[in-house]
Short mmCIF file of C-alpha atoms in Angstrom, two decimals:
data_model
loop_
_atom_site.label_atom_id
_atom_site.label_comp_id
_atom_site.label_asym_id
_atom_site.label_seq_id
_atom_site.Cartn_x
_atom_site.Cartn_y
_atom_site.Cartn_z
CA UNK A 157 0.00 0.00 0.00
CA UNK A 158 2.86 2.36 0.73
CA UNK A 159 4.26 1.76 -2.76
CA UNK A 160 0.86 2.53 -4.29
CA UNK A 161 0.57 5.70 -2.22
CA UNK A 162 4.05 6.75 -3.31
CA UNK A 163 3.05 6.10 -6.91
CA UNK A 164 0.10 8.48 -6.72
CA UNK A 165 2.18 11.14 -4.98
CA UNK A 166 4.92 10.80 -7.61
CA UNK A 167 2.42 11.40 -10.40
CA UNK A 168 1.12 14.50 -8.62
CA UNK A 169 4.63 15.86 -8.12
CA UNK A 170 5.48 15.30 -11.79
CA UNK A 171 2.34 17.26 -12.70
CA UNK A 172 3.53 20.18 -10.55
CA UNK A 173 6.98 20.06 -12.12
CA UNK A 174 5.67 19.86 -15.68
CA UNK A 175 3.27 22.77 -15.19
CA UNK A 176 5.97 24.97 -13.67
CA UNK A 177 8.56 24.02 -16.30
CA UNK A 178 6.24 25.00 -19.15
CA UNK A 179 5.26 28.30 -17.49
CA UNK A 180 8.64 29.45 -16.14
CA UNK A 181 10.77 31.20 -18.76
CA UNK A 182 14.48 31.89 -19.01
CA UNK A 183 16.10 33.54 -22.05
CA UNK A 184 12.59 34.05 -23.46
CA UNK A 185 11.78 30.33 -23.61
CA UNK A 186 10.11 27.89 -21.19
CA UNK A 187 12.68 26.01 -19.12
CA UNK A 188 10.95 22.81 -20.28
CA UNK A 189 12.82 23.35 -23.57
CA UNK A 190 16.23 22.95 -21.93
CA UNK A 191 17.92 19.55 -22.05
CA UNK A 192 18.78 19.48 -18.34
CA UNK A 193 15.13 20.02 -17.38
CA UNK A 194 13.92 17.57 -20.03
CA UNK A 195 16.14 14.90 -18.50
CA UNK A 196 14.48 15.42 -15.11
CA UNK A 197 10.91 15.36 -16.44
CA UNK A 198 11.60 12.28 -18.53
CA UNK A 199 13.37 10.36 -15.77
CA UNK A 200 10.51 11.06 -13.38
CA UNK A 201 8.06 9.63 -15.93
CA UNK A 202 10.30 6.61 -16.59
CA UNK A 203 10.60 5.79 -12.90
CA UNK A 204 6.86 6.25 -12.39
CA UNK A 205 6.06 3.90 -15.29
CA UNK A 206 8.31 1.17 -13.90
CA UNK A 207 6.88 1.56 -10.38
CA UNK A 208 3.32 1.57 -11.70
CA UNK A 209 3.98 -1.60 -13.69
CA UNK A 210 5.48 -3.35 -10.66
CA UNK A 211 2.69 -2.24 -8.30
CA UNK A 212 -0.12 -3.42 -10.55
CA UNK A 213 1.63 -6.70 -11.28
CA UNK A 214 2.11 -7.50 -7.58
CA UNK A 215 -1.42 -6.34 -6.73
CA UNK A 216 -2.87 -8.65 -9.37
CA UNK A 217 -0.84 -11.59 -8.01
CA UNK A 218 -2.04 -10.88 -4.46
CA UNK A 219 -5.70 -10.54 -5.54
CA UNK A 220 -5.56 -13.78 -7.50
CA UNK A 221 -3.98 -15.64 -4.58
CA UNK A 222 -6.63 -14.31 -2.21
CA UNK A 223 -9.36 -15.61 -4.54
CA UNK A 224 -7.57 -18.96 -4.77
CA UNK A 225 -7.51 -19.31 -0.97
CA UNK A 226 -11.16 -18.26 -0.70
CA UNK A 227 -12.13 -20.87 -3.29
CA UNK A 228 -10.32 -23.48 -1.19
CA UNK A 229 -12.54 -22.68 1.80
CA UNK A 230 -10.36 -20.21 3.72
CA UNK A 231 -12.20 -17.41 5.51
CA UNK A 232 -11.59 -13.81 4.42
CA UNK A 233 -9.02 -12.97 7.12
CA UNK A 234 -7.02 -16.14 6.45
CA UNK A 235 -7.07 -15.46 2.71
CA UNK A 236 -5.82 -11.90 3.18
CA UNK A 237 -3.02 -12.98 5.51
CA UNK A 238 -2.13 -15.95 3.31
CA UNK A 239 -1.76 -13.77 0.22
CA UNK A 240 0.30 -11.21 2.15
CA UNK A 241 2.64 -13.97 3.33
CA UNK A 242 2.95 -15.49 -0.14
CA UNK A 243 3.99 -12.15 -1.64
CA UNK A 244 5.88 -10.72 1.35
CA UNK A 245 9.06 -10.45 -0.72
CA UNK A 246 7.37 -8.35 -3.40
CA UNK A 247 5.73 -6.14 -0.76
CA UNK A 248 9.09 -5.55 0.93
CA UNK A 249 10.98 -4.44 -2.14
CA UNK A 250 8.04 -2.49 -3.57
CA UNK A 251 8.00 -0.44 -0.37
CA UNK A 252 11.67 0.37 -1.03
CA UNK A 253 11.15 1.05 -4.71
CA UNK A 254 8.06 3.21 -4.28
CA UNK A 255 9.45 5.40 -1.51
CA UNK A 256 12.71 5.98 -3.39
CA UNK A 257 10.96 6.83 -6.66
CA UNK A 258 8.89 9.39 -4.78
CA UNK A 259 12.00 10.81 -3.13
CA UNK A 260 13.63 11.18 -6.55
CA UNK A 261 10.54 12.91 -7.94
CA UNK A 262 10.10 15.41 -5.10
CA UNK A 263 13.80 16.24 -5.10
CA UNK A 264 13.83 16.96 -8.83
CA UNK A 265 10.55 18.87 -8.60
CA UNK A 266 12.12 21.22 -6.03
CA UNK A 267 15.15 21.59 -8.31
CA UNK A 268 12.99 22.44 -11.31
CA UNK A 269 11.17 25.08 -9.23
CA UNK A 270 14.51 26.58 -8.17
CA UNK A 271 14.17 29.09 -5.35
CA UNK A 272 10.39 28.81 -5.56
CA UNK A 273 10.77 25.20 -4.49
CA UNK A 274 11.52 26.48 -0.98
CA UNK A 275 8.50 28.75 -0.94
CA UNK A 276 5.17 27.77 0.60
CA UNK A 277 3.55 29.51 -2.38
CA UNK A 278 4.09 26.21 -4.21
CA UNK A 279 3.17 22.69 -3.10
CA UNK A 280 6.52 21.07 -3.76
CA UNK A 281 8.13 22.22 -0.50
CA UNK A 282 5.46 20.39 1.49
CA UNK A 283 5.66 17.37 -0.80
CA UNK A 284 9.42 17.22 -0.24
CA UNK A 285 8.99 17.17 3.54
CA UNK A 286 6.11 14.69 3.49
CA UNK A 287 7.95 12.21 1.26
CA UNK A 288 10.93 11.73 3.56
CA UNK A 289 9.11 9.62 6.17
CA UNK A 290 8.28 6.89 3.64
CA UNK A 291 11.83 5.51 3.69
CA UNK A 292 11.64 5.15 7.48
CA UNK A 293 8.25 3.88 8.62
CA UNK A 294 6.75 0.45 7.76
CA UNK A 295 10.29 -0.85 8.23
CA UNK A 296 13.23 1.25 7.05
CA UNK A 297 14.33 0.69 3.48
CA UNK A 298 17.51 -0.91 4.77
CA UNK A 299 15.50 -3.46 6.79
CA UNK A 300 13.21 -4.18 3.84
CA UNK A 301 16.19 -4.73 1.54
CA UNK A 302 17.63 -7.24 4.00
CA UNK A 303 14.21 -8.85 4.45
CA UNK A 304 13.85 -9.31 0.69
CA UNK A 305 17.03 -11.40 0.36
CA UNK A 306 16.54 -13.18 3.69
CA UNK A 307 13.06 -14.37 2.72
CA UNK A 308 14.23 -15.38 -0.75
CA UNK A 309 17.09 -17.47 0.63
CA UNK A 310 14.85 -19.07 3.26
CA UNK A 311 12.39 -20.13 0.57
CA UNK A 312 15.25 -21.48 -1.50
CA UNK A 313 16.60 -23.49 1.44
CA UNK A 314 13.16 -24.88 2.23
CA UNK A 315 12.69 -26.02 -1.36
CA UNK A 316 9.81 -23.63 -2.05
CA UNK A 317 11.94 -21.92 -4.70
CA UNK A 318 14.47 -23.95 -6.70
CA UNK A 319 17.10 -21.23 -6.68
CA UNK A 320 20.23 -23.34 -6.27
CA UNK A 321 19.55 -25.53 -9.33
CA UNK A 322 19.08 -22.39 -11.39
CA UNK A 323 22.30 -20.91 -9.95
CA UNK A 324 24.22 -24.10 -10.80
CA UNK A 325 22.83 -23.99 -14.34
CA UNK A 326 24.16 -20.44 -14.70
CA UNK A 327 27.61 -21.50 -13.47
CA UNK A 328 27.58 -24.38 -15.97
CA UNK A 329 26.58 -22.00 -18.76
CA UNK A 330 29.52 -19.74 -17.92
CA UNK A 331 31.93 -22.64 -18.45
CA UNK A 332 30.47 -23.39 -21.88
CA UNK A 333 31.21 -21.63 -25.18
CA UNK A 334 29.00 -18.50 -25.43
CA UNK A 335 26.06 -18.73 -27.78
CA UNK A 336 26.32 -15.91 -30.30
CA UNK A 337 23.12 -16.84 -32.09
CA UNK A 338 20.45 -14.21 -32.57
CA UNK A 339 17.80 -16.35 -30.90
CA UNK A 340 14.06 -15.93 -31.37
CA UNK A 341 12.92 -12.62 -32.82
CA UNK A 342 10.60 -11.02 -30.28
CA UNK A 343 9.96 -7.85 -32.22
CA UNK A 344 10.71 -4.35 -30.99
CA UNK A 345 11.37 -5.70 -27.47
CA UNK A 346 13.81 -8.47 -28.43
CA UNK A 347 16.77 -6.83 -26.67
CA UNK A 348 14.75 -5.90 -23.59
CA UNK A 349 13.27 -9.38 -23.09
CA UNK A 350 16.75 -10.86 -23.46
CA UNK A 351 18.10 -8.30 -20.99
CA UNK A 352 15.51 -9.35 -18.39
CA UNK A 353 16.46 -13.02 -18.80
CA UNK A 354 20.11 -12.12 -18.43
CA UNK A 355 19.51 -9.96 -15.33
CA UNK A 356 17.99 -13.05 -13.71
CA UNK A 357 21.16 -14.98 -14.56
CA UNK A 358 23.32 -12.17 -13.16
CA UNK A 359 21.41 -12.30 -9.87
CA UNK A 360 21.71 -16.09 -9.70
CA UNK A 361 25.43 -15.81 -10.42
CA UNK A 362 26.04 -13.30 -7.62
CA UNK A 363 23.62 -14.69 -5.04
CA UNK A 364 24.61 -18.30 -5.70
CA UNK A 365 28.31 -17.51 -5.38
CA UNK A 366 27.69 -15.53 -2.18
CA UNK A 367 25.77 -18.40 -0.57
CA UNK A 368 28.42 -20.96 -1.58
CA UNK A 369 31.32 -18.81 -0.44
CA UNK A 370 29.97 -17.31 2.77
CA UNK A 371 27.38 -19.88 3.93
CA UNK A 372 25.96 -18.83 7.31
CA UNK A 373 28.22 -15.76 7.41
CA UNK A 374 26.21 -14.17 4.60
CA UNK A 375 23.55 -12.87 7.00
CA UNK A 376 26.20 -10.65 8.59
CA UNK A 377 27.33 -9.20 5.22
CA UNK A 378 24.65 -6.55 4.93
CA UNK A 379 26.40 -4.63 2.17
CA UNK A 380 26.33 -7.70 -0.09
CA UNK A 381 22.71 -8.45 0.78
CA UNK A 382 21.73 -4.89 -0.10
CA UNK A 383 23.58 -5.12 -3.42
CA UNK A 384 21.60 -8.26 -4.25
CA UNK A 385 18.34 -6.64 -3.11
CA UNK A 386 18.88 -3.69 -5.46
CA UNK A 387 19.52 -6.11 -8.32
CA UNK A 388 16.23 -7.86 -7.52
CA UNK A 389 14.32 -4.56 -7.39
CA UNK A 390 15.65 -3.57 -10.81
CA UNK A 391 14.77 -7.00 -12.18
CA UNK A 392 11.17 -6.89 -10.96
CA UNK A 393 10.63 -3.33 -12.23
CA UNK A 394 12.23 -4.12 -15.60
CA UNK A 395 10.33 -7.37 -16.09
CA UNK A 396 7.03 -5.83 -15.00
CA UNK A 397 7.52 -2.94 -17.44
CA UNK A 398 8.41 -5.08 -20.43
CA UNK A 399 5.57 -7.57 -19.79
CA UNK A 400 3.09 -4.70 -19.51
CA UNK A 401 4.35 -3.14 -22.72
CA UNK A 402 4.38 -6.47 -24.55
CA UNK A 403 0.72 -6.96 -23.66
CA UNK A 404 -0.15 -3.48 -24.93
CA UNK A 405 1.71 -4.02 -28.20
CA UNK A 406 -0.06 -7.34 -28.71
CA UNK A 407 -3.38 -5.58 -28.10
CA UNK A 408 -3.12 -2.26 -29.93
CA UNK A 409 0.12 -2.45 -31.95
CA UNK A 410 3.49 -0.71 -31.81
CA UNK A 411 2.29 2.65 -33.14
CA UNK A 412 -0.06 3.15 -30.20
CA UNK A 413 2.70 2.24 -27.74
CA UNK A 414 5.44 4.50 -29.13
CA UNK A 415 5.92 6.48 -25.92
CA UNK A 416 5.97 3.39 -23.70
CA UNK A 417 8.53 1.74 -25.97
CA UNK A 418 10.90 4.66 -25.40
CA UNK A 419 10.25 4.55 -21.65
CA UNK A 420 10.88 0.81 -21.31
CA UNK A 421 13.97 0.81 -23.51
CA UNK A 422 15.48 3.68 -21.51
CA UNK A 423 14.62 2.15 -18.14
CA UNK A 424 16.11 -1.23 -19.03
CA UNK A 425 19.22 0.35 -20.55
CA UNK A 426 19.88 2.07 -17.23
CA UNK A 427 18.76 -0.90 -15.11
CA UNK A 428 21.31 -3.18 -16.77
CA UNK A 429 24.06 -0.72 -15.81
CA UNK A 430 22.86 -0.60 -12.21
CA UNK A 431 22.72 -4.40 -12.04
CA UNK A 432 26.29 -4.56 -13.32
CA UNK A 433 27.51 -2.09 -10.68
CA UNK A 434 25.70 -3.78 -7.79
CA UNK A 435 26.85 -7.20 -8.94
CA UNK A 436 30.43 -6.02 -9.24
CA UNK A 437 30.39 -4.49 -5.76
CA UNK A 438 28.98 -7.69 -4.29
CA UNK A 439 31.44 -10.03 -6.04
CA UNK A 440 34.42 -7.90 -5.14
CA UNK A 441 33.35 -8.13 -1.49
CA UNK A 442 33.94 -11.86 -1.14
CA UNK A 443 35.89 -13.21 -4.13
CA UNK A 444 39.41 -12.59 -5.42
CA UNK A 445 41.99 -13.75 -7.92
CA UNK A 446 40.99 -16.00 -10.83
CA UNK A 447 37.66 -16.81 -9.21
CA UNK A 448 36.73 -13.13 -9.10
CA UNK A 449 37.92 -12.50 -12.66
CA UNK A 450 35.83 -15.39 -13.98
CA UNK A 451 32.69 -14.22 -12.18
CA UNK A 452 33.20 -10.61 -13.31
CA UNK A 453 33.47 -11.85 -16.89
CA UNK A 454 30.21 -13.72 -16.38
CA UNK A 455 28.54 -10.64 -14.92
CA UNK A 456 29.71 -8.57 -17.88
CA UNK A 457 28.31 -11.19 -20.25
CA UNK A 458 24.91 -11.01 -18.58
CA UNK A 459 24.76 -7.23 -18.47
CA UNK A 460 25.56 -6.52 -22.11
CA UNK A 461 22.94 -4.63 -24.08
CA UNK A 462 22.94 -3.18 -27.57
CA UNK A 463 23.54 0.62 -27.51
CA UNK A 464 20.45 2.83 -27.28
CA UNK A 465 20.28 6.62 -27.56
CA UNK A 466 18.71 7.46 -24.19
CA UNK A 467 19.21 11.21 -24.70
CA UNK A 468 16.90 11.33 -27.71
CA UNK A 469 14.44 9.01 -25.99
CA UNK A 470 14.30 11.22 -22.91
CA UNK A 471 13.76 14.34 -25.01
CA UNK A 472 10.78 12.70 -26.71
CA UNK A 473 9.38 11.51 -23.36
CA UNK A 474 9.84 14.96 -21.80
CA UNK A 475 8.06 16.62 -24.72
CA UNK A 476 5.04 14.40 -24.14
CA UNK A 477 5.14 15.03 -20.36
CA UNK A 478 5.19 18.79 -21.01
CA UNK A 479 2.38 18.52 -23.57
CA UNK A 480 0.24 16.46 -21.21
CA UNK A 481 1.21 18.54 -18.16
CA UNK A 482 2.18 15.41 -16.30
CA UNK A 483 2.06 11.61 -16.44
CA UNK A 484 -0.77 10.40 -18.69
CA UNK A 485 -0.23 6.88 -19.99
#
């Protein structure tokens, strides 16, 4: 619920920023025409789209699981609690993701307003103050990051999730000759769907190696756990975004999804870079020598993505945000 609340607040803050940027002029032109401001407006919209996709995906999963439990004879309270327990991992990292997207949006909204961002004549000063608590209550974001990985590993150890077999398969793949085939053509999202599959492999590579190397000591290595949690958050947001877009393209065609295509391609381009950095930091925390070099090569292999002009994409996204005076997708 906190993620959903943060989503709505982020949309409202982007509206404020877009309205101000189109009205405020410098050098006889709206500041919305400047590249630095366009970057901010576009990135806010990109982050909102990814959060929105992740929130609705998790909400749908929870609703469906509640209905499943009700159909099996559970009473309403038991069904609600059962669904919350089943998707506790998603709820934990969505709380982190939502609160940090909102923090990004309010911070950039104040920056776009300049000195007026400090004035109570605008709403962004209050929004900036109000947003800060979200990273603290309902469990701090640090606790929720640790909870995400802890719950995932517990489910893997109990056999509820077959994580170790998948991790071993990734290690075996790394020892084999790389497949340079083009694979199945998945249309305009071919690279993005492949990137999502590879991010999963990157997470399995890092998490699997950390479990094997550190065993019970891993729970005390909070920095590594938080690196892995951030990789998981980027994976869920990226996968949710691309699945949502794929469904829209299948329904209405590429032309009607032009803006979303730019948003998803830009988000995943950046997400792959973040996954690489977090994976590198984690691996360098517990491995060394030839072992580290081999795993870093594997991480690089799984975080490769064809070049994409994110500057032009952001300019097009920002233009639509300015035209619509906010997030309207």
